[in-house]
Coordinates of C-alpha atoms in Angstrom, one line a residue:
X128 CA 20.7 -16.0 -16.8
X129 CA 24.3 -17.0 -17.9
X130 CA 26.9 -14.6 -19.3
X131 CA 25.9 -15.1 -22.9
X132 CA 22.3 -14.1 -22.1
X133 CA 23.5 -11.2 -20.1
X134 CA 25.7 -10.1 -23.0
X135 CA 22.9 -10.5 -25.6
X136 CA 19.9 -9.2 -23.6
X137 CA 21.6 -6.1 -22.1
X138 CA 22.8 -2.9 -23.8
X139 CA 25.6 -2.1 -21.5
X140 CA 27.9 -5.0 -22.5
X141 CA 27.3 -4.1 -26.2
X142 CA 28.1 -0.5 -25.5
X143 CA 31.4 -1.6 -23.8
X144 CA 32.3 -3.7 -26.8
X145 CA 31.6 -0.7 -29.1
X146 CA 33.6 1.6 -26.9
X147 CA 36.5 -1.0 -27.0
X148 CA 36.4 -0.9 -30.8
X149 CA 36.2 2.9 -30.9
X150 CA 39.1 3.3 -28.4
X151 CA 41.2 0.8 -30.4
X152 CA 40.5 2.7 -33.7
X153 CA 41.4 6.0 -32.0
X154 CA 44.5 4.5 -30.6
X155 CA 45.5 3.3 -34.0
X156 CA 45.1 6.8 -35.5
X157 CA 47.0 8.4 -32.6
X158 CA 49.8 5.9 -32.8
X159 CA 50.0 6.3 -36.6
X160 CA 50.8 10.0 -36.0
X161 CA 53.1 9.2 -33.1
X162 CA 55.0 6.6 -35.0
X163 CA 55.8 9.1 -37.8
X164 CA 57.2 11.6 -35.3
X165 CA 59.2 8.9 -33.5
X166 CA 60.5 7.4 -36.8
X167 CA 61.5 10.9 -37.9
X168 CA 63.4 11.5 -34.7
X169 CA 65.1 8.1 -34.8
X170 CA 66.2 8.5 -38.5
X171 CA 67.4 12.1 -37.9
X172 CA 69.6 10.8 -35.1
X173 CA 70.8 8.0 -37.3
X174 CA 71.8 10.6 -40.0
X175 CA 73.6 12.7 -37.5
X176 CA 75.5 9.6 -36.2
X177 CA 76.5 8.6 -39.7
X178 CA 77.8 12.1 -40.5
X179 CA 79.8 12.4 -37.3
X180 CA 81.2 8.9 -38.0
X181 CA 82.3 10.0 -41.4
X182 CA 84.1 13.0 -39.8
X183 CA 86.2 10.7 -37.6
X184 CA 84.0 10.5 -34.4
X185 CA 83.6 7.1 -32.8
X186 CA 80.4 5.3 -33.7
X187 CA 79.5 4.7 -30.0
X188 CA 79.8 8.4 -29.0
X189 CA 77.0 10.9 -29.0
X190 CA 77.2 12.9 -32.2
X191 CA 78.9 16.2 -31.6
X192 CA 77.8 19.2 -33.6
X193 CA 81.3 20.0 -35.0
X194 CA 81.7 16.4 -36.2
X195 CA 78.2 16.5 -37.7
X196 CA 79.0 19.7 -39.6
X197 CA 82.3 18.3 -40.8
X198 CA 80.7 15.1 -41.9
X199 CA 78.0 17.1 -43.7
X200 CA 80.8 19.0 -45.6
X201 CA 82.4 15.7 -46.7
X202 CA 79.1 14.2 -47.8
X203 CA 77.8 17.3 -49.5
X204 CA 79.0 16.1 -52.8
X205 CA 76.8 13.0 -52.4
X206 CA 73.7 15.1 -51.7
X207 CA 73.6 14.2 -48.0
X208 CA 73.2 16.9 -45.3
X209 CA 72.2 17.0 -41.6
X210 CA 68.8 18.6 -42.4
X211 CA 67.7 16.3 -45.1
X212 CA 64.3 14.6 -44.8
X213 CA 64.5 11.4 -42.8
X214 CA 61.7 9.8 -44.9
X215 CA 64.2 9.6 -47.8
X216 CA 66.3 7.2 -45.9
X217 CA 66.2 3.5 -46.6
X218 CA 64.2 1.5 -43.9
X219 CA 62.2 4.5 -42.7
X220 CA 58.8 2.8 -43.6
X221 CA 59.8 -0.4 -41.8
X222 CA 60.8 1.5 -38.7
X223 CA 57.7 3.5 -38.6
X224 CA 55.5 0.3 -39.1
X225 CA 57.3 -1.4 -36.2
X226 CA 56.7 1.6 -33.9
X227 CA 53.1 1.7 -35.0
X228 CA 52.5 -2.0 -34.4
X229 CA 54.1 -2.0 -31.0
X230 CA 52.2 1.1 -30.0
X231 CA 48.8 -0.2 -31.2
X232 CA 49.5 -3.6 -29.7
X233 CA 50.3 -2.0 -26.3
X234 CA 47.1 0.1 -26.5
X235 CA 45.1 -3.0 -27.6
X236 CA 46.3 -4.9 -24.6
X237 CA 45.5 -2.1 -22.2
X238 CA 42.0 -1.7 -23.8
X239 CA 41.5 -5.5 -23.6
X240 CA 42.4 -5.5 -19.9
X241 CA 40.0 -2.6 -19.3
X242 CA 37.3 -4.5 -21.2
X243 CA 37.8 -7.7 -19.3
X244 CA 37.8 -5.9 -15.9
X245 CA 34.8 -3.8 -16.9
X246 CA 32.8 -6.8 -18.1
X247 CA 33.6 -8.7 -14.9
X248 CA 32.4 -5.9 -12.7
X249 CA 29.3 -5.4 -14.9
X250 CA 28.5 -9.1 -14.7
X251 CA 29.0 -8.9 -10.9
X252 CA 26.4 -6.1 -10.8
X253 CA 24.1 -8.2 -12.9
X254 CA 24.7 -11.1 -10.5
X255 CA 23.5 -8.9 -7.6
X256 CA 20.5 -7.8 -9.6
X257 CA 19.7 -11.4 -10.4
X258 CA 19.8 -12.3 -6.7
X259 CA 17.5 -9.4 -5.8
X260 CA 15.2 -10.4 -8.7
X261 CA 15.1 -13.9 -7.3
X262 CA 14.2 -12.5 -3.9
X263 CA 11.4 -10.4 -5.5
X264 CA 10.0 -13.6 -7.0
X265 CA 10.2 -15.3 -3.7
X266 CA 8.5 -12.3 -2.1
X267 CA 5.7 -12.5 -4.7
X268 CA 5.1 -16.2 -4.0
X269 CA 5.7 -16.3 -0.2
X270 CA 6.4 -13.5 2.3
X271 CA 10.1 -13.7 3.3
X272 CA 10.7 -11.8 6.6
X273 CA 14.3 -10.9 6.1
X274 CA 15.8 -11.1 2.6
X275 CA 19.6 -11.7 2.4
X276 CA 21.5 -8.5 1.9
X277 CA 23.2 -8.2 -1.5
X278 CA 26.0 -5.9 -2.7
X279 CA 28.7 -3.9 -1.1
X280 CA 27.9 -1.3 1.6
X281 CA 26.5 2.0 0.2
X282 CA 26.4 0.5 -3.4
X283 CA 23.3 0.8 -5.6
X284 CA 22.7 -2.9 -5.3
X285 CA 22.9 -2.7 -1.5
X286 CA 20.4 0.2 -1.5
X287 CA 18.1 -1.8 -3.8
X288 CA 18.5 -4.8 -1.5
X289 CA 17.7 -2.6 1.5
X290 CA 14.6 -1.3 -0.2
X291 CA 13.5 -4.8 -0.9
X292 CA 14.0 -5.7 2.8
X293 CA 12.0 -2.7 3.8
X294 CA 9.3 -3.6 1.4
X295 CA 9.3 -7.1 2.8
X296 CA 9.0 -5.8 6.4
X297 CA 6.1 -3.5 5.4
X298 CA 4.4 -6.3 3.6
X299 CA 4.7 -8.4 6.7
X300 CA 3.0 -5.7 8.7
X301 CA 0.3 -5.3 6.1
X302 CA -0.1 -9.0 5.9
X303 CA -0.4 -9.2 9.7
X304 CA -3.0 -6.3 9.7
X305 CA -4.9 -8.0 6.9
X306 CA -5.0 -11.3 8.9
X307 CA -6.1 -9.4 12.0
X308 CA -8.8 -7.6 10.0
X309 CA -9.9 -10.9 8.4
X310 CA -10.2 -12.5 11.8
X311 CA -12.0 -9.4 13.1
X312 CA -14.5 -9.5 10.2
X313 CA -15.0 -13.2 10.8
X314 CA -15.7 -12.7 14.5
X315 CA -17.9 -9.7 13.7
X316 CA -20.0 -11.7 11.2
X317 CA -20.2 -14.6 13.7
X318 CA -21.5 -12.4 16.5
X319 CA -23.8 -10.6 14.1
X320 CA -25.3 -13.8 12.7
X321 CA -25.7 -15.2 16.3
X322 CA -27.6 -12.0 17.3
X323 CA -29.8 -12.3 14.1
X324 CA -30.5 -16.0 14.5
X325 CA -32.3 -15.5 17.8
X326 CA -34.7 -12.8 16.5
X327 CA -35.2 -14.8 13.2
X328 CA -36.1 -17.9 15.2
X329 CA -38.7 -16.0 17.2
X330 CA -40.2 -14.5 14.1
X331 CA -40.3 -17.8 12.2
X332 CA -41.8 -19.6 15.2
X333 CA -44.5 -17.0 15.8
X334 CA -45.2 -16.8 12.0
X335 CA -45.7 -20.6 11.9
X336 CA -48.1 -20.5 14.9
X337 CA -50.1 -17.7 13.3
X338 CA -50.4 -19.4 9.9
X339 CA -50.8 -23.0 11.0
X340 CA -52.7 -23.0 14.2
X341 CA -56.5 -22.3 14.0
X342 CA -58.6 -20.7 16.6
X343 CA -56.0 -18.6 18.3
X344 CA -57.3 -16.2 20.9
X345 CA -57.2 -12.5 19.8
X346 CA -55.1 -11.7 22.8
X347 CA -52.6 -14.5 22.0
X348 CA -52.5 -13.4 18.4
X349 CA -51.8 -9.8 19.4
X350 CA -49.0 -11.1 21.7
X351 CA -47.4 -13.1 19.0
X352 CA -47.6 -10.1 16.6
X353 CA -46.1 -7.8 19.2
X354 CA -43.2 -10.3 19.7
X355 CA -42.5 -10.4 16.0
X356 CA -42.6 -6.6 15.7
X357 CA -40.2 -6.2 18.7
X358 CA -37.8 -8.7 17.1
X359 CA -38.0 -7.0 13.7
X360 CA -37.3 -3.6 15.4
X361 CA -34.4 -5.2 17.2
X362 CA -33.0 -6.7 14.0
X363 CA -33.3 -3.3 12.3
X364 CA -31.5 -1.6 15.1
X365 CA -28.8 -4.3 15.1
X366 CA -28.2 -4.0 11.3
X367 CA -28.1 -0.1 11.4
X368 CA -25.8 -0.1 14.4
X369 CA -23.5 -2.8 12.9
X370 CA -23.2 -0.8 9.7
X371 CA -22.2 2.3 11.7
X372 CA -19.6 0.2 13.5
X373 CA -18.3 -1.3 10.3
X374 CA -18.0 2.2 8.8
X375 CA -16.1 3.5 11.8
X376 CA -13.8 0.5 11.9
X377 CA -13.0 0.9 8.2
X378 CA -12.1 4.6 8.6
X379 CA -14.7 5.5 6.1
X380 CA -16.3 8.3 8.1
X381 CA -15.6 11.9 7.2
X382 CA -15.9 14.0 10.3
X383 CA -17.0 17.7 9.9
X384 CA -14.9 19.3 12.7
X385 CA -16.3 22.7 13.6
X386 CA -15.9 25.0 16.6
X387 CA -19.2 24.7 18.3
X388 CA -20.8 24.5 21.8
X389 CA -20.6 21.2 23.6
X390 CA -23.8 22.1 25.5
X391 CA -25.8 22.2 22.3
X392 CA -24.5 18.8 21.3
X393 CA -25.4 17.3 24.7
X394 CA -28.9 18.8 24.6
X395 CA -29.5 17.3 21.1
X396 CA -28.3 13.9 22.4
X397 CA -30.7 14.1 25.4
X398 CA -33.6 15.2 23.2
X399 CA -33.0 12.2 20.9
X400 CA -32.9 9.7 23.7
X401 CA -35.7 11.3 25.8
X402 CA -38.4 8.8 24.7
X403 CA -36.3 5.9 26.1
X404 CA -35.6 7.8 29.3
X405 CA -39.3 8.5 29.8
X406 CA -40.1 4.9 29.1
X407 CA -37.7 3.7 31.8
X408 CA -38.6 6.5 34.2
X409 CA -35.1 8.1 34.2
X410 CA -34.5 11.7 34.8
X411 CA -31.5 13.4 33.1
X412 CA -29.8 16.5 34.3
X413 CA -27.3 18.5 32.2
X414 CA -24.6 20.7 33.7
X415 CA -22.5 22.0 30.8
X416 CA -21.4 25.6 30.6
X417 CA -22.2 27.4 27.3
X418 CA -18.7 28.7 27.0
X419 CA -17.2 25.2 26.4
X420 CA -16.4 25.3 22.7
X421 CA -14.1 23.0 20.8
X422 CA -13.9 21.5 17.3
X423 CA -16.1 18.4 16.9
X424 CA -18.6 16.7 14.6
X425 CA -21.9 17.3 16.3
X426 CA -23.8 14.4 14.7
X427 CA -21.2 11.8 15.5
X428 CA -20.4 13.1 19.0
X429 CA -24.1 13.2 19.7
X430 CA -24.2 9.6 18.6
X431 CA -21.5 8.7 21.1
X432 CA -23.2 10.5 24.0
X433 CA -26.5 9.0 23.1
X434 CA -25.0 5.5 23.1
X435 CA -23.5 6.0 26.6
X436 CA -26.8 7.3 27.9
X437 CA -28.7 4.4 26.2
X438 CA -26.3 1.9 27.8
X439 CA -27.1 3.3 31.3
X440 CA -30.8 3.2 30.6
X441 CA -30.7 -0.4 29.3
X442 CA -28.4 -2.0 31.8
X443 CA -27.9 0.0 35.0
X444 CA -31.4 0.0 36.4
X445 CA -30.8 3.6 37.3
X446 CA -33.4 6.4 38.0
X447 CA -31.2 9.4 37.5
X448 CA -28.5 10.5 35.0
X449 CA -26.2 13.4 35.3
X450 CA -24.3 14.8 32.3
X451 CA -21.5 17.2 33.3
X452 CA -18.7 18.9 31.3
X453 CA -15.7 21.0 32.3
X454 CA -13.0 22.7 30.4
X455 CA -9.4 22.5 31.7
X456 CA -6.2 23.9 30.2
X457 CA -5.7 21.4 27.5
X458 CA -8.6 19.0 27.7
X459 CA -12.4 19.0 27.8
X460 CA -14.0 16.4 30.1
X461 CA -17.6 15.1 29.6
X462 CA -19.0 12.7 32.1
X463 CA -22.2 10.6 32.2
X464 CA -23.0 9.4 35.7
X465 CA -25.9 7.1 36.8
X466 CA -27.1 5.9 40.2
X467 CA -27.6 2.3 39.0
X468 CA -26.4 -1.1 40.2
X469 CA -22.8 -0.6 39.0
X470 CA -20.5 -2.8 37.0
X471 CA -18.2 -5.6 38.4
X472 CA -14.5 -4.6 38.0
X473 CA -13.7 -7.7 36.0
X474 CA -16.3 -6.8 33.4
X475 CA -15.2 -3.2 32.7
X476 CA -12.4 -4.2 30.2
X477 CA -15.1 -6.0 28.1
X478 CA -17.5 -3.1 27.9
X479 CA -16.1 -1.7 24.7
X480 CA -15.9 -5.1 22.8
X481 CA -18.4 -5.8 20.1
X482 CA -21.5 -7.5 21.6
X483 CA -19.7 -7.3 25.0
X484 CA -21.8 -7.2 28.2
X485 CA -21.2 -7.6 31.9
X486 CA -21.3 -11.3 33.0
X487 CA -24.4 -10.7 35.2
X488 CA -26.3 -8.8 32.6
X489 CA -29.2 -10.7 31.1
X490 CA -30.9 -7.7 29.5
X491 CA -31.7 -8.1 25.8
X492 CA -32.7 -4.4 25.3
X493 CA -29.6 -3.5 23.3
X494 CA -27.3 -5.2 20.7
X495 CA -24.0 -4.6 22.6
X496 CA -22.3 -2.4 20.0
X497 CA -23.1 1.1 21.2
X498 CA -20.1 1.5 23.6
X499 CA -17.7 0.2 20.9
X500 CA -19.1 2.9 18.6
X501 CA -18.8 5.6 21.2
X502 CA -15.2 4.7 21.9
X503 CA -14.3 4.9 18.2
X504 CA -16.0 8.3 17.9
X505 CA -14.1 9.5 20.9
X506 CA -10.8 8.4 19.6
X507 CA -11.5 10.1 16.2
X508 CA -12.0 13.3 18.2
X509 CA -8.5 12.9 19.8
X510 CA -10.1 11.6 23.0
X511 CA -10.9 8.4 24.9
X512 CA -13.5 7.0 27.3
X513 CA -12.7 5.9 30.9
X514 CA -15.1 4.0 33.1
X515 CA -15.4 4.3 36.9
X516 CA -17.8 2.0 38.6
X517 CA -18.5 0.2 41.9
X518 CA -21.2 -2.4 42.4
X519 CA -24.2 -0.8 44.1
X520 CA -22.9 2.7 43.7
X521 CA -23.5 3.5 40.0
X522 CA -21.2 4.1 37.0
X523 CA -19.4 7.0 35.6
X524 CA -18.3 7.3 31.9
X525 CA -15.8 10.1 31.3
X526 CA -15.0 11.2 27.8
X527 CA -11.7 13.2 27.6
X528 CA -10.9 15.3 24.6
X529 CA -7.5 16.9 23.9
X530 CA -7.7 20.5 22.7

């Protein structure tokens, strides 16, 4: 945008031009009054000088009052006195006009200097705004990490430029988070689809055998049907669990935090997982005092405890589980301990990853999302999960909640 466009398209330059015209008009009015007073004074001094000269005083001397009075006596017969109106004198109008023009000219020059300086400063501000605008356009098309600072220190333009730089940095963070989330979603979908493909392949193969092969033995037919049912149940569990994880990862869960007994929550989790424990011949012992009370969402915390117990039942080859809780000064600790085969140390960091399993685990009993869900629930309750394990000596999961 050039200066002409800035002048035409903005109100401020027009207001400055209008203010210049108003100030010039007011200066003309003021100087008209001042010129009259100055002309009156000048002509009055001229009359006094002429009267003192007539009385014998030198023309170059300052008129003395006695000479002025004497001259007035001499000129009285001609109708001239010291207090006569100066506007009756010849040349008064020309003198007043000269004073008026000089005064208005000086005021016009001062106003013009003010106008030029003000316009230049205003266009300088517009230049800074244009540069910030150009940076905004660049920011809308491509993310610029560090926009150039514009304007003087502490000026409005600098503050606007700082705000743009801050916006750029925050957009950079958001862009990075979005890219990370996009990659996470892509990985999640890839893992999920991989898990589903295996079950779908089994279902399709068994379905083809049942529909295309004649004379299948009843026992073989029942076996194929059972395999299909097991895979369908596994897919159902996978989808439901994946939806829970997606909901937790998106922060779309509204927790109902209430002061309630931890023992009741643990009992509910054990009750819900009891069929699986019986199926695997695992006994569960609960040691949780009834006086441990803290704010938590029973349904979701029960889900976390259940997932940890299920992980032990599916992968540890244990026969006993012990769930213990203790309340300390500022934390509540809840531990789930099994007497299973343990976990190699190098595999512990992968336990809470989606679809993460120990390298030696070949079990297909679970989908590999439960521990990730448990960790997110613990974090939402101002806590975390720590794993202690040694191969051949069992595993201990400790959930620690800050009070």
